[in-house]
CSV table of C-alpha atoms in Angstrom, one decimal:
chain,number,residue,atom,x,y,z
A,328,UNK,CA,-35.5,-19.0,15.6
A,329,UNK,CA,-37.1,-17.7,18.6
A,330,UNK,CA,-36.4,-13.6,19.4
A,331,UNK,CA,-37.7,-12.6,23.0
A,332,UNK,CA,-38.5,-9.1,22.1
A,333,UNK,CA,-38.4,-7.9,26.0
A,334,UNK,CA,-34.8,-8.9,26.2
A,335,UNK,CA,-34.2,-7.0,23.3
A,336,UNK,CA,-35.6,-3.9,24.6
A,337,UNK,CA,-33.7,-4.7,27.9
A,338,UNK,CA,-30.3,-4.7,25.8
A,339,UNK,CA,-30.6,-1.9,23.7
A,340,UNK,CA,-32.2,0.9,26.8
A,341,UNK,CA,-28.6,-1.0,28.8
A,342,UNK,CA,-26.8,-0.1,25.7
A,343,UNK,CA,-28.1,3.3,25.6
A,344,UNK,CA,-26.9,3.6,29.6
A,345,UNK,CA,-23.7,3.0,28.5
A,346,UNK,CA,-23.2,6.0,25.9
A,347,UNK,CA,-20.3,7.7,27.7
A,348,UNK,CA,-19.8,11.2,25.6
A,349,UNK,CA,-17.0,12.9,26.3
A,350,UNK,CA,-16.6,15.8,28.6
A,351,UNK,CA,-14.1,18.5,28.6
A,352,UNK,CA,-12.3,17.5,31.5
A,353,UNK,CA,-12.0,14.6,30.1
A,354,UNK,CA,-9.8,15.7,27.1
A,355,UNK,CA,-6.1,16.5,27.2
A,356,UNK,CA,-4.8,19.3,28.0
A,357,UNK,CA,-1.8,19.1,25.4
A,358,UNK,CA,-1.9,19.1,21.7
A,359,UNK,CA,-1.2,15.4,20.1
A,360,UNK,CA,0.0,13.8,17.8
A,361,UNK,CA,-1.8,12.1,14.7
A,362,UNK,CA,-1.3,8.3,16.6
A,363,UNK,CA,-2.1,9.9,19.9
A,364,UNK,CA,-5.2,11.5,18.4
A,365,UNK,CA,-6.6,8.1,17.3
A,366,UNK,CA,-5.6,5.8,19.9
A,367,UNK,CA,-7.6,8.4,22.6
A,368,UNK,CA,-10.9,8.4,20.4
A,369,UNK,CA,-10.9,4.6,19.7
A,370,UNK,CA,-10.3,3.8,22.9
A,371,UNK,CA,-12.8,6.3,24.5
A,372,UNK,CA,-15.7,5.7,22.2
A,373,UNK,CA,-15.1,2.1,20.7
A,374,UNK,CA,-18.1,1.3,23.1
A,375,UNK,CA,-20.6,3.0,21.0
A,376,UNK,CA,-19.4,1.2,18.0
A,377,UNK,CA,-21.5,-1.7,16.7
A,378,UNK,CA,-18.7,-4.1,16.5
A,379,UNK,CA,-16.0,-2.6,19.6
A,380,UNK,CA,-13.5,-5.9,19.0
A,381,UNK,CA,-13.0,-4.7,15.3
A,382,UNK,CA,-14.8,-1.6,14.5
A,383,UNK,CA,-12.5,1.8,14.2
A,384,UNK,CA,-13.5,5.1,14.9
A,385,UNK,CA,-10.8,7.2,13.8
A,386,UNK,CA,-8.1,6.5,11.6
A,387,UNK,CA,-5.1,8.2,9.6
A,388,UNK,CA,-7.1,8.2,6.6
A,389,UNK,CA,-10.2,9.7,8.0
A,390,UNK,CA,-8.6,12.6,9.6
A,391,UNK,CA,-6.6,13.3,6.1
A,392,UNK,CA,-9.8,13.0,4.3
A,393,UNK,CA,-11.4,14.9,6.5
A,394,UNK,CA,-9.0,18.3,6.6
A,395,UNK,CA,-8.5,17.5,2.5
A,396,UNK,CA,-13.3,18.0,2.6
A,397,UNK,CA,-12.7,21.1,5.0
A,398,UNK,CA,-14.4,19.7,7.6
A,399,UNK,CA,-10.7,19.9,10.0
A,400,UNK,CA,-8.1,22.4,10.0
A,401,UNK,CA,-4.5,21.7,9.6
A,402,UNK,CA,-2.4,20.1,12.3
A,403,UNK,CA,0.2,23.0,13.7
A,404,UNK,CA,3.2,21.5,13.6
A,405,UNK,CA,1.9,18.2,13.5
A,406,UNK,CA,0.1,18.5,16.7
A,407,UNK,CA,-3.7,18.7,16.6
A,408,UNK,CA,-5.8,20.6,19.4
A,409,UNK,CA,-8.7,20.5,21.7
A,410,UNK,CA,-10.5,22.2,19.2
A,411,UNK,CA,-9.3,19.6,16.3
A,412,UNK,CA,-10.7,16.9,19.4
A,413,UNK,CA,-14.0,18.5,19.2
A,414,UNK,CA,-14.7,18.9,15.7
A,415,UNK,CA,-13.6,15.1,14.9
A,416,UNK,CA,-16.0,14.6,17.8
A,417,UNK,CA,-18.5,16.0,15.9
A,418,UNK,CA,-17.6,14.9,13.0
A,419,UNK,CA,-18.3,11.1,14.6
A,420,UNK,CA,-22.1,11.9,15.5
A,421,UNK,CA,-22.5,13.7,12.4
A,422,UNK,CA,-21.1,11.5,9.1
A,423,UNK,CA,-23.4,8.6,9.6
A,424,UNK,CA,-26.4,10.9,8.5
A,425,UNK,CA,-25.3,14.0,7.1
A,426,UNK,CA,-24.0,14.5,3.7
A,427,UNK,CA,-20.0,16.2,3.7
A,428,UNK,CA,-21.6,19.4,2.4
A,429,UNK,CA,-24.2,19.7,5.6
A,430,UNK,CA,-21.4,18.9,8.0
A,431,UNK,CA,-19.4,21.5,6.6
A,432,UNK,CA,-22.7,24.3,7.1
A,433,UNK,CA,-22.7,22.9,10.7
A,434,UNK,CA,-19.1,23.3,11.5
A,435,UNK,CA,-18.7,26.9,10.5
A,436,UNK,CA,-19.6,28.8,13.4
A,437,UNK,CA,-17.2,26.1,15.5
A,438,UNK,CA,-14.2,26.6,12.8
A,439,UNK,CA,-15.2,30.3,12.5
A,440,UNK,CA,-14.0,30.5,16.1
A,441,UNK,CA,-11.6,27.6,15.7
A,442,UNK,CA,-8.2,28.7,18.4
A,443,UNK,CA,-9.7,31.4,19.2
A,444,UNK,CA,-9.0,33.0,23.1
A,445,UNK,CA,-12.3,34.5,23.5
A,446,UNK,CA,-14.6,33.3,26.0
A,447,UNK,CA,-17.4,32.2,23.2
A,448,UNK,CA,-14.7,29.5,22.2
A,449,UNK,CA,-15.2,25.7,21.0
A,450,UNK,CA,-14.8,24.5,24.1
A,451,UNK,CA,-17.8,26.4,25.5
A,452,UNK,CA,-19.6,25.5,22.6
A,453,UNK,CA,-18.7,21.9,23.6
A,454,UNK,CA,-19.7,22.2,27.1
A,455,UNK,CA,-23.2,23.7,26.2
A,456,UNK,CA,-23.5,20.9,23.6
A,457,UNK,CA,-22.3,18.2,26.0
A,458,UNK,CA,-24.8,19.2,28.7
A,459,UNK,CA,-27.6,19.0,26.2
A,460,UNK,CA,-26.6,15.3,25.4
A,461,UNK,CA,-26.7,14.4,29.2
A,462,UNK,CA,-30.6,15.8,29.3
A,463,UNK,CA,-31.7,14.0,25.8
A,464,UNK,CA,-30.9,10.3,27.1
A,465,UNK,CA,-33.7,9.9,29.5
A,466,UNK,CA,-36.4,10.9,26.9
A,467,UNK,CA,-34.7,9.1,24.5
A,468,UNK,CA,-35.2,6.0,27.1
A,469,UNK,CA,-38.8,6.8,27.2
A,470,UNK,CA,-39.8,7.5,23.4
A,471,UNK,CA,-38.3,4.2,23.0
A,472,UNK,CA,-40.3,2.2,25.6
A,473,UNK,CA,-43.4,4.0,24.7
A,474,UNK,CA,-43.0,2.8,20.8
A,475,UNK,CA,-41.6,-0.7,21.9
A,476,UNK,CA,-45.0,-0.7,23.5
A,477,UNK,CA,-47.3,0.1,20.5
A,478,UNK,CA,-45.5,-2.6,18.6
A,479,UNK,CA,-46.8,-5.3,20.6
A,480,UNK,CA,-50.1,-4.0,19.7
A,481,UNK,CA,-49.8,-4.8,16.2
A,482,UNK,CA,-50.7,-8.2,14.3
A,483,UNK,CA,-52.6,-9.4,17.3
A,484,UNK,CA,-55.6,-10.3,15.1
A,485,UNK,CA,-53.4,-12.0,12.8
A,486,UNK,CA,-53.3,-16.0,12.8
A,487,UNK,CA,-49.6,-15.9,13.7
A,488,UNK,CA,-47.4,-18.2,15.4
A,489,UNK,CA,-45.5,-17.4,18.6
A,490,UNK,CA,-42.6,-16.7,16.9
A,491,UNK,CA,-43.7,-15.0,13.4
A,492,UNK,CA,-45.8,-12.5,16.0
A,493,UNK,CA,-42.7,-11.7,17.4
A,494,UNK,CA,-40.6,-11.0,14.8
A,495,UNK,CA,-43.5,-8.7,13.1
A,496,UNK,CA,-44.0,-6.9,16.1
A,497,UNK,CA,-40.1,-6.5,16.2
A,498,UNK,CA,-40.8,-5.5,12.4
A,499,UNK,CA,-43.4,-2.9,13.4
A,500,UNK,CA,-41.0,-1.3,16.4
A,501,UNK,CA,-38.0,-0.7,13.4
A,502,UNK,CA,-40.1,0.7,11.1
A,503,UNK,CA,-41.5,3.5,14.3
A,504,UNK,CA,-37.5,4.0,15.1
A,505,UNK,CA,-36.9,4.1,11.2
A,506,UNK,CA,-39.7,7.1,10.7
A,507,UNK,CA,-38.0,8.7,13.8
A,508,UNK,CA,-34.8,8.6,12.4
A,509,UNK,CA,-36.2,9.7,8.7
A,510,UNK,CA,-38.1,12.5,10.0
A,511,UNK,CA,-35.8,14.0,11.8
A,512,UNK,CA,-32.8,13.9,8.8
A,513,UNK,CA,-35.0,16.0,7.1
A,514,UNK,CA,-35.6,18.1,9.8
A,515,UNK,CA,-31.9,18.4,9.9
A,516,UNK,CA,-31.9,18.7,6.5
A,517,UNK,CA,-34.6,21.9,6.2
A,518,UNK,CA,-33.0,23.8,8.7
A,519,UNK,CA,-29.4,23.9,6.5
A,520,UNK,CA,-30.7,24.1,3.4
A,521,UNK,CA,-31.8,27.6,5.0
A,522,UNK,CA,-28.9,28.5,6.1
A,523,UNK,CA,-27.0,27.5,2.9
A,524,UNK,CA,-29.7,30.3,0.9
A,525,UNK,CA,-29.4,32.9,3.8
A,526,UNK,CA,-25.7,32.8,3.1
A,527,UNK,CA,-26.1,32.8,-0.4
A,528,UNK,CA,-28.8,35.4,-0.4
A,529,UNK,CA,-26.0,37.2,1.7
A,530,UNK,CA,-23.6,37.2,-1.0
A,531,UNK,CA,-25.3,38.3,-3.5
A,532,UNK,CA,-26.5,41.1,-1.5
A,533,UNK,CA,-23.1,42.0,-0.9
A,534,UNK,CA,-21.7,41.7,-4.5
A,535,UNK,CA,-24.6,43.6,-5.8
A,536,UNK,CA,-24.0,46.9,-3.4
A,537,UNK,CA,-20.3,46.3,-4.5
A,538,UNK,CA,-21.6,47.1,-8.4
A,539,UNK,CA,-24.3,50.0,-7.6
A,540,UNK,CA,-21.3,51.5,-5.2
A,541,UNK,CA,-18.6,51.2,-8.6
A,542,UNK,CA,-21.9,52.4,-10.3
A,543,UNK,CA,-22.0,55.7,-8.4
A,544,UNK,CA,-18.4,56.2,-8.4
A,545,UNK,CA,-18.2,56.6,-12.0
């Protein structure tokens, strides 16, 4: 098997051109139902699946196991919201590397302000969010390119074939994406373990002025 690794590159920066997040504007205006809900995500966003023909992104079960983990609020009336759209939207980018415990830390301030009519809504959370995504691709594109090009740099002293060259150097440009990737989870990771102690740090705080108040009452 033969593996042109330029074409490669080629078709996954063309695969990255075609991420299409979804903007505000974009989502309707009216609450939906469960069915409606679905057929709007998998249709807008089956192209970032690996397998679009079969793969699902959204589905009954999902969305009940979801709201059952408290990562969703209940439907009102059977109709979910723009802000139920948003969190499922974030729940998408989140569950393939986060555990349901660090999703839930991450979604508080959005469900802390979850229907909410003031101006610092989920919407404009969204938006800010959305706008970051939009300036992330192109360096993205780059960082890519850049460690595409150190792999071809490695096993050149080796007494390789064509072909095993190429699939090592293929082998060396995974393994740079892979420590990307791996890094960056527990950067992720870090950063809400911190909050997670802040919060609990908070608490007892709290519960302990609660006893030296009832302490000085009596």
């Amino acid at each position: 098997m033969t593996i042109d690794n330029d074409d490669l590159l080629n078709s996954i920066i063309a695969s990255l051109g075609r991420i299409d997040p979804i903007s505000l504007d974009e989502m309707p205006n009216i609450d939906l139902y469960m069915d409606q809900l679905t057929s709007f995500m998998n249709e807008r966003l089956k192209k970032s699946t690996r397998h679009p023909e079969t793969d699902k992104i959204l589905t009954k079960t999902m969305i009940n196991n979801y709201a059952k983990n408290d990562l969703l609020p209940p439907p009102v009336k059977k109709k979910y919201s723009k802000d139920h759209l948003i969190l499922l939207l974030f729940i998408y980018y989140f569950k393939n590397i986060l555990s349901i415990n660090d999703i839930q830390t991450l979604l508080e301030p959005l469900k802390e302000r979850f229907q909410t009519t003031e101006e610092f809504n989920v919407s404009s959370i969204y938006k800010n969010c959305f706008e970051l995504q939009g300036e992330a691709l192109e360096p993205v594109i780059e960082d890519i390119t850049r460690k595409y090009g150190r792999s071809l740099q490695t096993f050149e002293d080796e007494k390789l074939s064509e072909d095993e060259k190429n699939r090592m150097q293929l082998f060396s440009f995974i393994i740079q994406l892979s420590y990307d990737v791996y890094v960056k989870k527990l950067l992720i990771e870090k950063i809400l373990d911190n909050i997670t102690e802040a919060k609990e740090q908070d608490k007892k705080a709290e519960k302990d002025s609660k006893k030296d108040s009832k302490k000085t009452k009596g």
